[in-house]
Amino acid sequence: MSNLTNAESYTWQIIQENYEKIPQLSISELAELAHVSLSTVNRTVRKKGFEGYGEFRYSIREKKLPEINGFSKEVLGAIAKNQEELLKTIENISAEEIEKAVELIQESEEILIFSRGLSTNVADEVMKKLQLFRKPVSLHDDSKYMAYYARFVNEKSLIIVLSLSGETVEILNALNIAKGQNPKILSLTVNANTSLTNLSDISLIGYKSSLEVNYFDLDVHSRLSLSILSRVLIDAYSIYTLKQ
């Protein structure tokens, strides 16, 4: 996902604060509300994955909030966001790709897991569960360590990458170093068209909602989709090993 400028970040914050009103607001009315130009509104929603404000406005109009008593519309919107990520991630899962990923894990002699930020929490769980199967697994979230260990992989190595954006520079640099030794690369991400997926042998693709609940200028986005992908992957590997 492209980085937002200050004006676009502010526009996105205004959009979230007025989420329920968006279906009734024209682009001119929203621009006036946010004190930005029409082009800023369009650039903002395009960077969030929509063709333009019209498509974004229509997508909100079509979404129905869960019917749960006792919650405000804002909280119901947050619940709907998680529901959307859960269901669409599951819909995106390819049985064929899961089977190929399981084979990569089984055939590998060593596994390195690369991640950054909050994705490391999910990666740590993947590492611990694979270790229960007595697989030699190590986790690296420091750029220097990733680059260092990338130099020593081989054709029997598997690198598992967890990354929302698929464009984390430190991870891509390490993978480009590793590529010379021909390891297998398995990625868990939410975008099928990224530098990461281009470098990967197998990619498991989840879904990330365009609606954000937090307003921090930090990478604190939900890793729910990565958690779902990793759980399905580990469950599938567990079933595979029990059948052997």
CSV table of C-alpha atoms in Angstrom, one decimal:
chain,number,residue,atom,x,y,z
A,1,MET,CA,0.0,0.0,0.0
A,2,SER,CA,1.4,3.4,-0.9
A,3,ASN,CA,2.3,5.8,1.8
A,4,LEU,CA,-0.1,8.7,2.4
A,5,THR,CA,1.1,12.3,2.4
A,6,ASN,CA,0.1,14.5,5.4
A,7,ALA,CA,-2.9,15.9,3.5
A,8,GLU,CA,-4.0,12.4,2.5
A,9,SER,CA,-3.5,11.0,6.0
A,10,TYR,CA,-5.7,13.8,7.4
A,11,THR,CA,-8.3,13.2,4.7
A,12,TRP,CA,-8.4,9.5,5.6
A,13,GLN,CA,-8.8,10.4,9.2
A,14,ILE,CA,-11.8,12.6,8.3
A,15,ILE,CA,-13.2,9.8,6.3
A,16,GLN,CA,-13.0,7.4,9.2
A,17,GLU,CA,-14.5,9.9,11.6
A,18,ASN,CA,-17.5,10.3,9.2
A,19,TYR,CA,-17.6,6.7,7.9
A,20,GLU,CA,-21.4,6.3,8.4
A,21,LYS,CA,-22.0,9.6,6.5
A,22,ILE,CA,-19.9,8.8,3.4
A,23,PRO,CA,-22.8,7.2,1.4
A,24,GLN,CA,-24.7,10.5,1.7
A,25,LEU,CA,-21.7,12.8,1.0
A,26,SER,CA,-20.6,13.8,-2.5
A,27,ILE,CA,-16.9,14.1,-3.2
A,28,SER,CA,-17.3,17.9,-3.1
A,29,GLU,CA,-19.0,17.8,0.3
A,30,LEU,CA,-16.3,15.5,1.7
A,31,ALA,CA,-13.5,17.8,0.3
A,32,GLU,CA,-15.2,20.8,1.9
A,33,LEU,CA,-15.5,18.9,5.2
A,34,ALA,CA,-11.9,18.0,5.2
A,35,HIS,CA,-10.7,21.4,3.7
A,36,VAL,CA,-8.8,19.6,0.9
A,37,SER,CA,-9.1,19.5,-2.9
A,38,LEU,CA,-11.1,17.0,-4.9
A,39,SER,CA,-7.9,15.5,-6.2
A,40,THR,CA,-6.6,14.9,-2.7
A,41,VAL,CA,-9.8,12.9,-1.9
A,42,ASN,CA,-9.4,10.8,-5.0
A,43,ARG,CA,-5.7,10.2,-4.4
A,44,THR,CA,-6.4,9.1,-0.9
A,45,VAL,CA,-9.0,6.5,-1.7
A,46,ARG,CA,-7.0,5.3,-4.7
A,47,LYS,CA,-4.0,4.6,-2.4
A,48,LYS,CA,-6.4,2.6,-0.2
A,49,GLY,CA,-7.2,0.3,-3.2
A,50,PHE,CA,-10.2,1.9,-4.8
A,51,GLU,CA,-10.6,3.2,-8.4
A,52,GLY,CA,-11.9,6.5,-7.0
A,53,TYR,CA,-14.3,8.1,-4.6
A,54,GLY,CA,-17.4,6.8,-6.4
A,55,GLU,CA,-16.3,3.1,-5.9
A,56,PHE,CA,-15.3,3.8,-2.3
A,57,ARG,CA,-18.6,5.4,-1.5
A,58,TYR,CA,-20.5,2.6,-3.2
A,59,SER,CA,-18.6,-0.1,-1.3
A,60,ILE,CA,-19.5,1.5,2.1
A,61,ARG,CA,-23.2,1.8,1.0
A,62,GLU,CA,-23.3,-1.9,0.2
A,63,LYS,CA,-21.7,-3.1,3.5
A,64,LYS,CA,-24.1,-4.0,6.3
A,65,LEU,CA,-23.1,-3.6,9.9
A,66,PRO,CA,-23.5,-6.7,12.2
A,67,GLU,CA,-26.6,-6.8,14.3
A,68,ILE,CA,-25.2,-6.8,17.8
A,69,ASN,CA,-27.0,-5.1,20.6
A,70,GLY,CA,-25.2,-2.7,22.9
A,71,PHE,CA,-22.5,-1.4,20.6
A,72,SER,CA,-22.3,2.0,18.9
A,73,LYS,CA,-22.1,2.3,15.1
A,74,GLU,CA,-18.4,3.1,15.3
A,75,VAL,CA,-17.7,-0.1,17.2
A,76,LEU,CA,-19.9,-2.1,14.9
A,77,GLY,CA,-17.9,-0.7,12.0
A,78,ALA,CA,-14.7,-2.0,13.7
A,79,ILE,CA,-16.3,-5.4,14.2
A,80,ALA,CA,-17.4,-5.5,10.5
A,81,LYS,CA,-13.8,-4.7,9.5
A,82,ASN,CA,-12.5,-7.8,11.3
A,83,GLN,CA,-15.4,-9.9,10.0
A,84,GLU,CA,-14.6,-8.8,6.5
A,85,GLU,CA,-10.9,-9.6,6.8
A,86,LEU,CA,-11.7,-13.0,8.3
A,87,LEU,CA,-14.2,-14.1,5.7
A,88,LYS,CA,-12.3,-12.7,2.6
A,89,THR,CA,-9.0,-14.2,3.8
A,90,ILE,CA,-10.6,-17.6,4.1
A,91,GLU,CA,-12.2,-17.2,0.7
A,92,ASN,CA,-8.8,-16.3,-0.8
A,93,ILE,CA,-7.1,-19.4,0.5
A,94,SER,CA,-6.1,-21.8,-2.2
A,95,ALA,CA,-6.0,-25.5,-1.3
A,96,GLU,CA,-3.5,-26.1,-4.0
A,97,GLU,CA,-1.1,-23.4,-2.7
A,98,ILE,CA,-1.5,-24.7,0.9
A,99,GLU,CA,-0.6,-28.2,-0.3
A,100,LYS,CA,2.5,-26.9,-2.1
A,101,ALA,CA,3.4,-24.9,1.0
A,102,VAL,CA,3.1,-28.0,3.2
A,103,GLU,CA,5.4,-29.9,0.8
A,104,LEU,CA,8.0,-27.1,1.0
A,105,ILE,CA,8.0,-27.3,4.8
A,106,GLN,CA,8.3,-31.1,4.8
A,107,GLU,CA,11.1,-31.2,2.3
A,108,SER,CA,13.2,-28.4,3.9
A,109,GLU,CA,16.3,-29.1,6.0
A,110,GLU,CA,16.2,-25.7,7.6
A,111,ILE,CA,13.6,-23.0,7.9
A,112,LEU,CA,14.3,-19.3,8.3
A,113,ILE,CA,11.4,-16.9,9.1
A,114,PHE,CA,11.7,-13.3,8.2
A,115,SER,CA,9.3,-10.6,9.5
A,116,ARG,CA,9.3,-7.0,10.8
A,117,GLY,CA,7.1,-5.0,13.2
A,118,LEU,CA,3.9,-6.6,14.6
A,119,SER,CA,4.1,-9.4,12.0
A,120,THR,CA,6.8,-10.8,14.2
A,121,ASN,CA,4.2,-11.8,16.8
A,122,VAL,CA,2.5,-14.1,14.2
A,123,ALA,CA,5.9,-15.3,13.0
A,124,ASP,CA,7.0,-16.3,16.5
A,125,GLU,CA,3.9,-18.5,16.8
A,126,VAL,CA,4.7,-20.1,13.5
A,127,MET,CA,8.3,-20.8,14.6
A,128,LYS,CA,7.2,-22.4,17.9
A,129,LYS,CA,4.6,-24.6,16.3
A,130,LEU,CA,7.0,-25.8,13.6
A,131,GLN,CA,9.6,-26.5,16.3
A,132,LEU,CA,7.1,-28.9,17.9
A,133,PHE,CA,7.4,-31.0,14.7
A,134,ARG,CA,11.2,-31.0,15.3
A,135,LYS,CA,11.9,-28.8,12.3
A,136,PRO,CA,15.0,-26.6,12.6
A,137,VAL,CA,13.5,-23.1,12.5
A,138,SER,CA,14.9,-19.7,13.3
A,139,LEU,CA,13.2,-16.3,13.3
A,140,HIS,CA,14.8,-13.1,12.3
A,141,ASP,CA,13.3,-9.6,12.5
A,142,ASP,CA,16.5,-7.5,12.5
A,143,SER,CA,17.6,-6.3,9.0
A,144,LYS,CA,21.3,-7.1,9.6
A,145,TYR,CA,20.6,-10.6,10.9
A,146,MET,CA,18.3,-11.3,8.0
A,147,ALA,CA,20.9,-10.2,5.5
A,148,TYR,CA,23.6,-12.1,7.3
A,149,TYR,CA,21.8,-15.5,7.5
A,150,ALA,CA,20.5,-15.1,3.9
A,151,ARG,CA,24.1,-15.6,2.8
A,152,PHE,CA,24.2,-19.2,4.2
A,153,VAL,CA,21.0,-20.7,2.8
A,154,ASN,CA,21.0,-23.4,0.2
A,155,GLU,CA,18.6,-25.4,-2.0
A,156,LYS,CA,17.3,-27.3,1.0
A,157,SER,CA,16.5,-24.1,2.9
A,158,LEU,CA,13.0,-22.6,3.1
A,159,ILE,CA,12.5,-18.9,3.9
A,160,ILE,CA,9.0,-18.1,5.2
A,161,VAL,CA,8.2,-14.4,5.0
A,162,LEU,CA,5.3,-12.7,6.8
A,163,SER,CA,4.6,-9.2,5.5
A,164,LEU,CA,1.4,-7.2,5.1
A,165,SER,CA,2.7,-4.8,2.5
A,166,GLY,CA,5.0,-7.2,0.6
A,167,GLU,CA,7.3,-4.3,0.1
A,168,THR,CA,9.3,-4.2,3.3
A,169,VAL,CA,12.8,-3.0,2.1
A,170,GLU,CA,14.8,-4.9,4.7
A,171,ILE,CA,13.1,-8.2,3.9
A,172,LEU,CA,13.4,-7.7,0.1
A,173,ASN,CA,17.1,-6.9,0.5
A,174,ALA,CA,17.7,-10.2,2.4
A,175,LEU,CA,15.7,-12.2,-0.1
A,176,ASN,CA,17.7,-10.8,-3.0
A,177,ILE,CA,20.9,-11.9,-1.2
A,178,ALA,CA,19.4,-15.4,-0.5
A,179,LYS,CA,18.3,-15.8,-4.1
A,180,GLY,CA,21.8,-16.6,-5.3
A,181,GLN,CA,21.8,-19.8,-3.2
A,182,ASN,CA,18.4,-20.9,-4.6
A,183,PRO,CA,16.4,-21.5,-1.4
A,184,LYS,CA,12.6,-21.9,-1.6
A,185,ILE,CA,10.6,-18.9,-0.5
A,186,LEU,CA,7.1,-19.0,1.0
A,187,SER,CA,5.3,-15.7,1.6
A,188,LEU,CA,2.2,-14.9,3.7
A,189,THR,CA,0.9,-11.5,2.7
A,190,VAL,CA,-2.3,-9.6,1.6
A,191,ASN,CA,-1.4,-8.4,-1.9
A,192,ALA,CA,-0.8,-10.7,-4.8
A,193,ASN,CA,1.1,-8.2,-6.9
A,194,THR,CA,4.2,-7.1,-4.9
A,195,SER,CA,7.9,-7.4,-4.9
A,196,LEU,CA,7.7,-10.1,-2.3
A,197,THR,CA,5.3,-12.3,-4.3
A,198,ASN,CA,7.5,-11.9,-7.3
A,199,LEU,CA,10.4,-13.3,-5.4
A,200,SER,CA,8.4,-16.2,-3.8
A,201,ASP,CA,7.9,-19.7,-5.0
A,202,ILE,CA,4.6,-20.0,-3.2
A,203,SER,CA,2.4,-17.1,-1.9
A,204,LEU,CA,-0.5,-17.4,0.5
A,205,ILE,CA,-2.7,-14.3,0.0
A,206,GLY,CA,-5.0,-13.0,2.6
A,207,TYR,CA,-7.2,-9.8,2.7
A,208,LYS,CA,-6.8,-6.5,4.5
A,209,SER,CA,-9.7,-4.2,4.9
A,210,SER,CA,-9.3,-0.6,3.7
A,211,LEU,CA,-11.0,0.7,6.8
A,212,GLU,CA,-8.6,1.6,9.6
A,213,VAL,CA,-9.7,2.1,13.2
A,214,ASN,CA,-6.5,3.6,14.6
A,215,TYR,CA,-5.1,7.0,13.6
A,216,PHE,CA,-1.5,6.5,14.5
A,217,ASP,CA,1.2,7.3,11.9
A,218,LEU,CA,2.8,3.9,12.7
A,219,ASP,CA,2.6,0.4,11.3
A,220,VAL,CA,0.1,-0.9,13.8
A,221,HIS,CA,-2.3,-2.4,11.2
A,222,SER,CA,-4.2,-5.6,12.1
A,223,ARG,CA,-2.3,-8.8,11.4
A,224,LEU,CA,-5.5,-10.8,11.6
A,225,SER,CA,-5.2,-12.0,8.0
A,226,LEU,CA,-1.6,-13.3,8.6
A,227,SER,CA,-2.8,-15.1,11.7
A,228,ILE,CA,-5.5,-16.8,9.7
A,229,LEU,CA,-3.2,-17.8,6.9
A,230,SER,CA,-0.5,-19.1,9.3
A,231,ARG,CA,-3.1,-21.1,11.4
A,232,VAL,CA,-4.5,-22.8,8.3
A,233,LEU,CA,-0.9,-23.6,7.1
A,234,ILE,CA,0.1,-25.1,10.4
A,235,ASP,CA,-3.1,-27.1,10.7
A,236,ALA,CA,-2.6,-28.4,7.2
A,237,TYR,CA,1.0,-29.4,8.0
A,238,SER,CA,-0.1,-31.1,11.2
A,239,ILE,CA,-2.7,-33.2,9.4
A,240,TYR,CA,-0.1,-34.1,6.8
A,241,THR,CA,2.4,-35.3,9.3
A,242,LEU,CA,-0.2,-37.3,11.2
A,243,LYS,CA,-1.0,-39.2,8.0
A,244,GLN,CA,2.6,-40.2,7.4
